[in-house]
């Protein structure tokens, strides 16, 4: 699986992310062709080589034309405006969906900070032309480079103050901190903004996990150049692209998002439908647990596990399909065993199973429920007979 690791030793911003992807092999002409299909104008894209501490990389820039905004500010755009812009672009459905999910996440965060519903939020910095380009361009670039898995290092945060459309605010910006809940961060010691809201939104919206660099065979390294000179480090974002490397028996870790809500006024049939919707949307696991709630009412705790980039989609389904008034969420690390699909010959034909590798032990074959169910129904035999036949192979091995 093609994997990319963002080494954020000098923070993260949207333009640095795109610069690193361009430095790693993304065609600038292809990127421009894609972005020019978005229905807005008044800008020019630039790319040049620059060095920081004698390390060269690519600096991606969005130049606003003077007549674009005579007051020097940014046009305010709401969520619906951005939805229309992205929807009209010549982009794949996946790029459109992921880009909009990032903006919707930002709208919820900004709305919470300013006490507004998400649809009433008007973006300033993030809604500007350059930030729309950064977000849509980055999502497109990952697809174009066929990167299936993105991992991100712990993020170094700065301090001090920054001037915004809302006035002078502390660093890290409130939106940045809200987006990074559950994400490993560290104090950079630099009194400048190191992680922008756009950078934080891209990381939390696209990364599968945060932490140390995974095992991989390195193929390409790219450097995205930041606009400023930093006092104690090169202002660069490094992206390392390669293929996952392991021996099949290694324990692997990743980051998941855990969603949780308590319900005491749901019909059982609606809960079953909720589970179907969540699994269809890509949830990794859904669990219903009986609980005793306030006023001694019996209830159900709904626990959902998904990838970090699925958080907003899964939360939206939970809000729409349940009576909940709020959802708790947190990010957690998990250890997973390596598993691979395999086919074994059986009295009923080939059966697809999961082959699980455990260090120091023989491989273990795990039945796939849907496959076993189909065989049981087709051959009019008990489901447990199919399960027992597969698990017996482990004893023979």
Short mmCIF file of C-alpha atoms in Angstrom, two decimals:
data_model
loop_
_atom_site.label_atom_id
_atom_site.label_comp_id
_atom_site.label_asym_id
_atom_site.label_seq_id
_atom_site.Cartn_x
_atom_site.Cartn_y
_atom_site.Cartn_z
CA UNK A 1 0.00 0.00 0.00
CA UNK A 2 1.40 3.39 -1.02
CA UNK A 3 1.96 5.35 2.19
CA UNK A 4 2.93 8.97 2.87
CA UNK A 5 4.35 10.27 6.13
CA UNK A 6 4.32 14.00 6.94
CA UNK A 7 7.33 14.95 9.04
CA UNK A 8 6.11 18.23 10.54
CA UNK A 9 9.26 19.40 12.35
CA UNK A 10 8.41 23.01 11.40
CA UNK A 11 4.65 22.81 11.61
CA UNK A 12 2.04 22.47 8.90
CA UNK A 13 0.14 24.77 6.55
CA UNK A 14 -1.83 24.18 3.38
CA UNK A 15 0.70 25.78 1.03
CA UNK A 16 3.57 23.81 2.59
CA UNK A 17 1.58 20.57 2.19
CA UNK A 18 0.99 21.25 -1.51
CA UNK A 19 4.59 22.34 -1.97
CA UNK A 20 5.83 19.06 -0.50
CA UNK A 21 3.54 17.04 -2.79
CA UNK A 22 4.75 19.00 -5.82
CA UNK A 23 8.35 18.45 -4.76
CA UNK A 24 7.60 14.72 -4.45
CA UNK A 25 6.50 14.45 -8.07
CA UNK A 26 3.04 15.97 -8.53
CA UNK A 27 2.77 17.69 -11.91
CA UNK A 28 2.28 21.45 -11.47
CA UNK A 29 0.57 21.68 -14.86
CA UNK A 30 -1.85 18.91 -13.91
CA UNK A 31 -2.60 20.63 -10.59
CA UNK A 32 -3.28 23.96 -12.33
CA UNK A 33 -5.52 22.27 -14.88
CA UNK A 34 -7.56 20.73 -12.07
CA UNK A 35 -7.83 23.88 -9.94
CA UNK A 36 -8.77 26.09 -12.88
CA UNK A 37 -12.00 24.09 -13.19
CA UNK A 38 -13.17 25.63 -9.89
CA UNK A 39 -15.56 28.49 -10.74
CA UNK A 40 -13.71 31.48 -9.29
CA UNK A 41 -10.96 33.74 -10.59
CA UNK A 42 -8.70 36.59 -9.55
CA UNK A 43 -5.58 34.59 -8.72
CA UNK A 44 -2.44 33.08 -10.23
CA UNK A 45 -0.57 29.99 -9.05
CA UNK A 46 3.19 30.04 -8.61
CA UNK A 47 5.89 27.46 -7.94
CA UNK A 48 9.58 28.10 -7.36
CA UNK A 49 12.63 26.52 -5.78
CA UNK A 50 13.80 27.99 -2.51
CA UNK A 51 16.15 26.90 0.25
CA UNK A 52 15.91 26.95 4.00
CA UNK A 53 19.16 26.20 5.90
CA UNK A 54 20.67 24.96 2.61
CA UNK A 55 17.86 22.41 2.09
CA UNK A 56 15.98 23.13 -1.12
CA UNK A 57 12.33 22.45 -1.76
CA UNK A 58 9.24 23.68 -3.59
CA UNK A 59 7.37 26.79 -2.52
CA UNK A 60 3.75 26.85 -3.68
CA UNK A 61 2.10 30.27 -3.85
CA UNK A 62 -1.30 31.72 -4.63
CA UNK A 63 -1.04 35.32 -5.89
CA UNK A 64 -4.24 37.37 -5.66
CA UNK A 65 -4.55 39.96 -8.42
CA UNK A 66 -4.84 43.56 -7.25
CA UNK A 67 -8.33 44.05 -8.67
CA UNK A 68 -9.53 40.91 -6.92
CA UNK A 69 -10.08 42.75 -3.64
CA UNK A 70 -9.32 46.47 -3.57
CA UNK A 71 -9.46 46.61 0.22
CA UNK A 72 -6.80 43.93 0.51
CA UNK A 73 -9.13 41.60 2.40
CA UNK A 74 -10.76 38.29 1.60
CA UNK A 75 -14.27 37.72 0.37
CA UNK A 76 -16.39 36.08 3.04
CA UNK A 77 -17.79 32.73 1.98
CA UNK A 78 -20.29 30.51 3.74
CA UNK A 79 -20.44 26.74 3.69
CA UNK A 80 -23.02 26.75 0.89
CA UNK A 81 -20.82 29.01 -1.26
CA UNK A 82 -17.89 26.64 -0.87
CA UNK A 83 -20.12 23.64 -1.52
CA UNK A 84 -21.19 25.15 -4.86
CA UNK A 85 -17.61 25.98 -5.85
CA UNK A 86 -16.34 22.47 -5.14
CA UNK A 87 -19.43 20.83 -6.64
CA UNK A 88 -18.89 22.58 -9.99
CA UNK A 89 -15.22 21.62 -10.26
CA UNK A 90 -14.05 18.88 -12.60
CA UNK A 91 -13.09 16.59 -9.72
CA UNK A 92 -13.72 13.00 -8.76
CA UNK A 93 -16.55 12.32 -6.30
CA UNK A 94 -13.95 11.25 -3.74
CA UNK A 95 -12.05 14.55 -3.96
CA UNK A 96 -15.28 16.53 -3.69
CA UNK A 97 -16.52 14.55 -0.69
CA UNK A 98 -13.23 14.70 1.22
CA UNK A 99 -12.76 18.40 0.51
CA UNK A 100 -16.28 19.25 1.67
CA UNK A 101 -15.88 17.08 4.77
CA UNK A 102 -12.86 19.20 5.75
CA UNK A 103 -14.79 22.44 5.29
CA UNK A 104 -17.79 21.07 7.18
CA UNK A 105 -15.51 20.14 10.06
CA UNK A 106 -14.12 23.68 10.05
CA UNK A 107 -17.63 25.13 9.98
CA UNK A 108 -18.65 23.12 13.04
CA UNK A 109 -15.52 24.20 14.91
CA UNK A 110 -15.85 27.88 13.94
CA UNK A 111 -19.56 27.78 14.73
CA UNK A 112 -18.89 26.41 18.19
CA UNK A 113 -16.24 29.07 18.85
CA UNK A 114 -18.44 31.97 17.65
CA UNK A 115 -21.78 30.58 18.89
CA UNK A 116 -23.27 30.09 15.41
CA UNK A 117 -24.80 27.17 13.48
CA UNK A 118 -22.33 25.77 10.92
CA UNK A 119 -24.36 27.03 7.95
CA UNK A 120 -24.16 30.61 9.28
CA UNK A 121 -20.38 30.62 9.61
CA UNK A 122 -18.58 32.91 7.18
CA UNK A 123 -15.01 31.91 6.57
CA UNK A 124 -12.33 34.55 6.27
CA UNK A 125 -8.78 33.11 6.10
CA UNK A 126 -9.98 29.56 5.44
CA UNK A 127 -12.68 30.70 3.04
CA UNK A 128 -10.27 32.77 0.97
CA UNK A 129 -9.27 31.74 -2.51
CA UNK A 130 -5.84 30.51 -1.46
CA UNK A 131 -7.20 28.25 1.30
CA UNK A 132 -9.86 26.70 -0.94
CA UNK A 133 -7.05 25.96 -3.38
CA UNK A 134 -4.85 24.52 -0.62
CA UNK A 135 -7.55 22.13 0.62
CA UNK A 136 -8.96 21.00 -2.73
CA UNK A 137 -5.49 20.88 -4.28
CA UNK A 138 -4.07 18.72 -1.48
CA UNK A 139 -6.93 16.23 -1.61
CA UNK A 140 -6.58 16.05 -5.40
CA UNK A 141 -2.79 15.67 -5.16
CA UNK A 142 -3.03 12.68 -2.79
CA UNK A 143 -5.42 10.99 -5.21
CA UNK A 144 -3.27 11.88 -8.23
CA UNK A 145 -0.14 10.41 -6.58
CA UNK A 146 -2.19 7.31 -5.61
CA UNK A 147 -1.37 7.71 -1.92
CA UNK A 148 -3.71 5.37 -0.06
CA UNK A 149 -2.49 5.97 3.48
CA UNK A 150 -1.39 9.22 5.15
CA UNK A 151 0.31 9.37 8.54
CA UNK A 152 1.40 12.51 10.35
CA UNK A 153 3.99 13.20 13.04
CA UNK A 154 3.23 14.95 16.31
CA UNK A 155 2.57 18.63 15.54
CA UNK A 156 4.78 21.39 17.00
CA UNK A 157 2.70 24.37 18.12
CA UNK A 158 3.93 27.95 18.40
CA UNK A 159 2.92 30.79 20.71
CA UNK A 160 2.34 34.54 20.64
CA UNK A 161 -0.36 36.32 18.66
CA UNK A 162 -1.53 36.54 15.05
CA UNK A 163 -3.66 39.12 13.23
CA UNK A 164 -6.85 37.75 11.66
CA UNK A 165 -10.15 39.02 10.31
CA UNK A 166 -11.49 38.68 13.87
CA UNK A 167 -8.69 40.82 15.28
CA UNK A 168 -5.57 39.84 17.19
CA UNK A 169 -5.88 36.33 18.63
CA UNK A 170 -3.53 34.01 20.53
CA UNK A 171 -1.42 31.32 18.89
CA UNK A 172 -2.32 28.52 18.44
CA UNK A 173 -5.55 29.89 16.99
CA UNK A 174 -8.72 28.66 18.75
CA UNK A 175 -9.83 26.79 15.61
CA UNK A 176 -6.45 25.06 15.34
CA UNK A 177 -6.57 23.84 18.94
CA UNK A 178 -10.17 22.67 18.61
CA UNK A 179 -9.33 20.68 15.48
CA UNK A 180 -6.34 19.05 17.18
CA UNK A 181 -8.23 17.53 20.12
CA UNK A 182 -6.89 14.02 20.59
CA UNK A 183 -3.88 14.64 18.33
CA UNK A 184 -0.32 14.49 19.77
CA UNK A 185 1.23 17.98 19.89
CA UNK A 186 4.36 19.53 21.40
CA UNK A 187 5.66 22.96 22.28
CA UNK A 188 7.99 24.14 19.51
CA UNK A 189 9.39 27.02 21.58
CA UNK A 190 8.86 29.35 18.59
CA UNK A 191 6.79 32.51 19.06
CA UNK A 192 5.11 32.25 15.68
CA UNK A 193 2.16 30.35 14.24
CA UNK A 194 3.48 26.90 13.34
CA UNK A 195 0.24 25.07 12.50
CA UNK A 196 -2.47 27.00 10.67
CA UNK A 197 -6.20 26.15 10.85
CA UNK A 198 -5.99 24.94 7.24
CA UNK A 199 -3.04 22.70 8.09
CA UNK A 200 -4.81 21.31 11.16
CA UNK A 201 -7.98 20.65 9.15
CA UNK A 202 -6.06 18.80 6.42
CA UNK A 203 -4.18 16.68 8.94
CA UNK A 204 -7.22 15.65 10.98
CA UNK A 205 -9.40 15.23 7.90
CA UNK A 206 -6.99 13.07 5.90
CA UNK A 207 -4.56 11.30 8.26
CA UNK A 208 -5.09 7.70 9.26
CA UNK A 209 -2.84 8.04 12.31
CA UNK A 210 -0.50 10.41 14.18
CA UNK A 211 2.84 9.45 15.66
CA UNK A 212 6.24 8.03 14.64
CA UNK A 213 7.15 7.12 11.09
CA UNK A 214 5.90 3.65 10.11
CA UNK A 215 7.99 0.87 8.63
CA UNK A 216 8.22 1.44 4.89
CA UNK A 217 10.42 1.18 1.84
CA UNK A 218 11.14 4.83 0.95
CA UNK A 219 10.62 5.80 -2.68
CA UNK A 220 10.34 9.59 -2.74
CA UNK A 221 11.06 12.50 -0.41
CA UNK A 222 9.67 16.00 -0.96
CA UNK A 223 10.10 19.32 0.85
CA UNK A 224 7.47 22.06 0.98
CA UNK A 225 8.95 25.48 1.75
CA UNK A 226 7.28 27.88 4.17
CA UNK A 227 7.16 31.63 3.61
CA UNK A 228 9.14 32.67 6.72
CA UNK A 229 12.59 32.12 8.13
CA UNK A 230 12.49 30.43 11.55
CA UNK A 231 15.16 31.17 14.17
CA UNK A 232 16.04 27.61 15.15
CA UNK A 233 15.08 25.27 12.27
CA UNK A 234 14.51 25.15 8.51
CA UNK A 235 10.94 26.18 7.71
CA UNK A 236 10.13 23.07 5.69
CA UNK A 237 7.54 20.31 5.62
CA UNK A 238 8.96 16.93 4.66
CA UNK A 239 6.84 14.23 3.03
CA UNK A 240 8.19 10.69 2.80
CA UNK A 241 6.42 8.42 0.31
CA UNK A 242 6.89 4.69 0.02
CA UNK A 243 5.29 1.30 0.45
CA UNK A 244 4.49 -0.35 3.74
CA UNK A 245 7.20 -2.76 4.83
CA UNK A 246 6.75 -5.60 7.28
CA UNK A 247 7.17 -9.33 7.72
CA UNK A 248 3.52 -10.19 8.18
CA UNK A 249 3.86 -11.01 11.89
CA UNK A 250 4.60 -7.54 13.21
CA UNK A 251 2.15 -5.81 15.53
CA UNK A 252 0.85 -2.68 13.86
CA UNK A 253 -0.66 0.36 15.49
CA UNK A 254 -2.91 3.04 14.12
CA UNK A 255 -5.19 5.80 15.35
CA UNK A 256 -8.97 5.48 15.45
CA UNK A 257 -11.75 7.81 16.48
CA UNK A 258 -14.22 6.55 19.09
CA UNK A 259 -17.75 8.02 19.10
CA UNK A 260 -20.18 7.44 21.94
CA UNK A 261 -23.69 8.48 22.93
CA UNK A 262 -26.33 7.27 25.44
CA UNK A 263 -29.96 6.80 24.34
CA UNK A 264 -33.10 5.96 26.28
CA UNK A 265 -35.87 6.82 23.78
CA UNK A 266 -35.02 4.87 20.60
CA UNK A 267 -37.07 2.13 18.95
CA UNK A 268 -35.07 -1.13 18.64
CA UNK A 269 -35.76 -1.24 14.89
CA UNK A 270 -34.16 2.20 14.49
CA UNK A 271 -31.05 1.03 16.30
CA UNK A 272 -30.71 -1.88 13.88
CA UNK A 273 -31.04 0.52 10.96
CA UNK A 274 -28.46 2.83 12.55
CA UNK A 275 -25.96 -0.03 12.71
CA UNK A 276 -26.50 -0.82 9.03
CA UNK A 277 -26.00 2.83 8.04
CA UNK A 278 -22.80 3.13 10.05
CA UNK A 279 -21.26 -0.05 8.64
CA UNK A 280 -22.28 0.94 5.10
CA UNK A 281 -20.47 4.27 5.66
CA UNK A 282 -17.25 2.45 6.59
CA UNK A 283 -17.36 2.24 10.40
CA UNK A 284 -14.79 -0.22 11.72
CA UNK A 285 -17.03 -1.39 14.56
CA UNK A 286 -20.43 -0.60 16.10
CA UNK A 287 -21.43 -1.80 19.58
CA UNK A 288 -24.67 -1.44 21.54
CA UNK A 289 -24.33 -1.86 25.32
CA UNK A 290 -27.20 -1.87 27.88
CA UNK A 291 -26.85 0.85 30.53
CA UNK A 292 -28.87 2.34 33.39
CA UNK A 293 -29.34 6.09 32.90
CA UNK A 294 -30.51 8.97 35.09
CA UNK A 295 -33.97 8.68 36.68
CA UNK A 296 -33.28 4.93 36.69
CA UNK A 297 -34.24 4.52 33.04
CA UNK A 298 -32.75 1.63 31.04
CA UNK A 299 -30.92 2.77 27.95
CA UNK A 300 -28.41 1.85 25.25
CA UNK A 301 -24.89 3.15 24.82
CA UNK A 302 -23.90 3.38 21.15
CA UNK A 303 -20.16 3.02 20.58
CA UNK A 304 -18.73 3.55 17.10
CA UNK A 305 -15.13 3.13 15.95
CA UNK A 306 -13.84 4.59 12.69
CA UNK A 307 -10.82 6.09 10.99
CA UNK A 308 -10.05 9.70 11.99
CA UNK A 309 -11.07 11.00 8.56
CA UNK A 310 -14.52 9.36 9.00
CA UNK A 311 -15.38 11.23 12.21
CA UNK A 312 -17.64 13.87 10.72
CA UNK A 313 -19.45 11.47 8.39
CA UNK A 314 -20.17 8.96 11.20
CA UNK A 315 -21.22 11.71 13.61
CA UNK A 316 -23.60 13.10 11.01
CA UNK A 317 -25.26 9.69 10.62
CA UNK A 318 -25.59 9.33 14.39
CA UNK A 319 -27.18 12.77 14.69
CA UNK A 320 -29.61 12.15 11.84
CA UNK A 321 -30.61 8.60 12.75
CA UNK A 322 -30.89 8.85 16.56
CA UNK A 323 -32.47 11.06 19.19
CA UNK A 324 -29.10 12.07 20.62
CA UNK A 325 -28.43 15.63 21.76
CA UNK A 326 -24.67 15.19 21.78
CA UNK A 327 -21.85 12.81 20.90
CA UNK A 328 -18.61 12.27 22.80
CA UNK A 329 -15.52 11.60 20.70
CA UNK A 330 -11.87 10.90 21.33
CA UNK A 331 -8.90 9.54 19.41
CA UNK A 332 -7.23 6.34 20.54
CA UNK A 333 -4.30 4.18 19.49
CA UNK A 334 -4.90 0.50 18.83
CA UNK A 335 -2.77 -2.51 18.04
CA UNK A 336 -3.93 -4.65 15.13
CA UNK A 337 -2.59 -7.95 13.87
CA UNK A 338 -1.67 -8.25 10.23
CA UNK A 339 -4.27 -10.16 8.23
CA UNK A 340 -4.57 -11.14 4.59
CA UNK A 341 -7.34 -12.73 2.51
CA UNK A 342 -6.80 -16.33 1.48
CA UNK A 343 -8.82 -19.10 -0.16
CA UNK A 344 -8.92 -22.70 1.05
CA UNK A 345 -10.40 -25.75 -0.66
CA UNK A 346 -13.39 -27.26 1.15
CA UNK A 347 -16.12 -29.86 0.53
CA UNK A 348 -18.29 -26.97 -0.66
CA UNK A 349 -15.74 -25.37 -3.00
CA UNK A 350 -13.22 -22.61 -2.34
CA UNK A 351 -13.85 -20.59 0.83
CA UNK A 352 -12.45 -17.12 1.46
CA UNK A 353 -10.95 -16.75 4.95
CA UNK A 354 -8.67 -14.31 6.81
CA UNK A 355 -5.13 -15.46 7.49
CA UNK A 356 -3.84 -13.84 10.69
CA UNK A 357 -0.12 -13.77 11.49
CA UNK A 358 0.93 -13.95 15.16
CA UNK A 359 4.59 -13.76 16.10
CA UNK A 360 5.89 -17.08 17.42
CA UNK A 361 2.79 -19.01 16.36
CA UNK A 362 1.47 -20.72 13.27
CA UNK A 363 -0.82 -18.60 11.07
CA UNK A 364 -4.44 -18.66 12.16
CA UNK A 365 -7.38 -18.97 9.73
CA UNK A 366 -10.48 -16.97 10.68
CA UNK A 367 -13.89 -17.63 9.06
CA UNK A 368 -15.65 -14.80 7.22
CA UNK A 369 -19.29 -14.70 8.36
CA UNK A 370 -20.86 -13.57 5.07
CA UNK A 371 -19.00 -16.28 3.12
CA UNK A 372 -19.89 -19.01 5.62
CA UNK A 373 -23.52 -17.89 5.71
CA UNK A 374 -23.80 -18.08 1.93
CA UNK A 375 -22.33 -21.62 1.90
CA UNK A 376 -24.63 -22.75 4.72
CA UNK A 377 -27.75 -21.48 2.96
CA UNK A 378 -26.72 -22.83 -0.45
CA UNK A 379 -25.92 -26.32 0.90
CA UNK A 380 -28.69 -26.41 3.54
CA UNK A 381 -26.28 -27.16 6.36
CA UNK A 382 -25.84 -25.58 9.81
CA UNK A 383 -23.66 -22.48 9.86
CA UNK A 384 -21.64 -23.93 12.76
CA UNK A 385 -20.55 -26.87 10.54
CA UNK A 386 -18.84 -24.48 8.13
CA UNK A 387 -17.19 -22.61 11.02
CA UNK A 388 -16.01 -25.82 12.66
CA UNK A 389 -14.54 -27.13 9.40
CA UNK A 390 -12.44 -23.95 8.97
CA UNK A 391 -11.28 -23.74 12.60
CA UNK A 392 -10.26 -27.42 12.43
CA UNK A 393 -7.66 -26.46 9.81
CA UNK A 394 -5.80 -24.55 12.54
CA UNK A 395 -5.42 -27.72 14.61
CA UNK A 396 -4.19 -29.64 11.60
CA UNK A 397 -1.57 -26.96 10.90
#
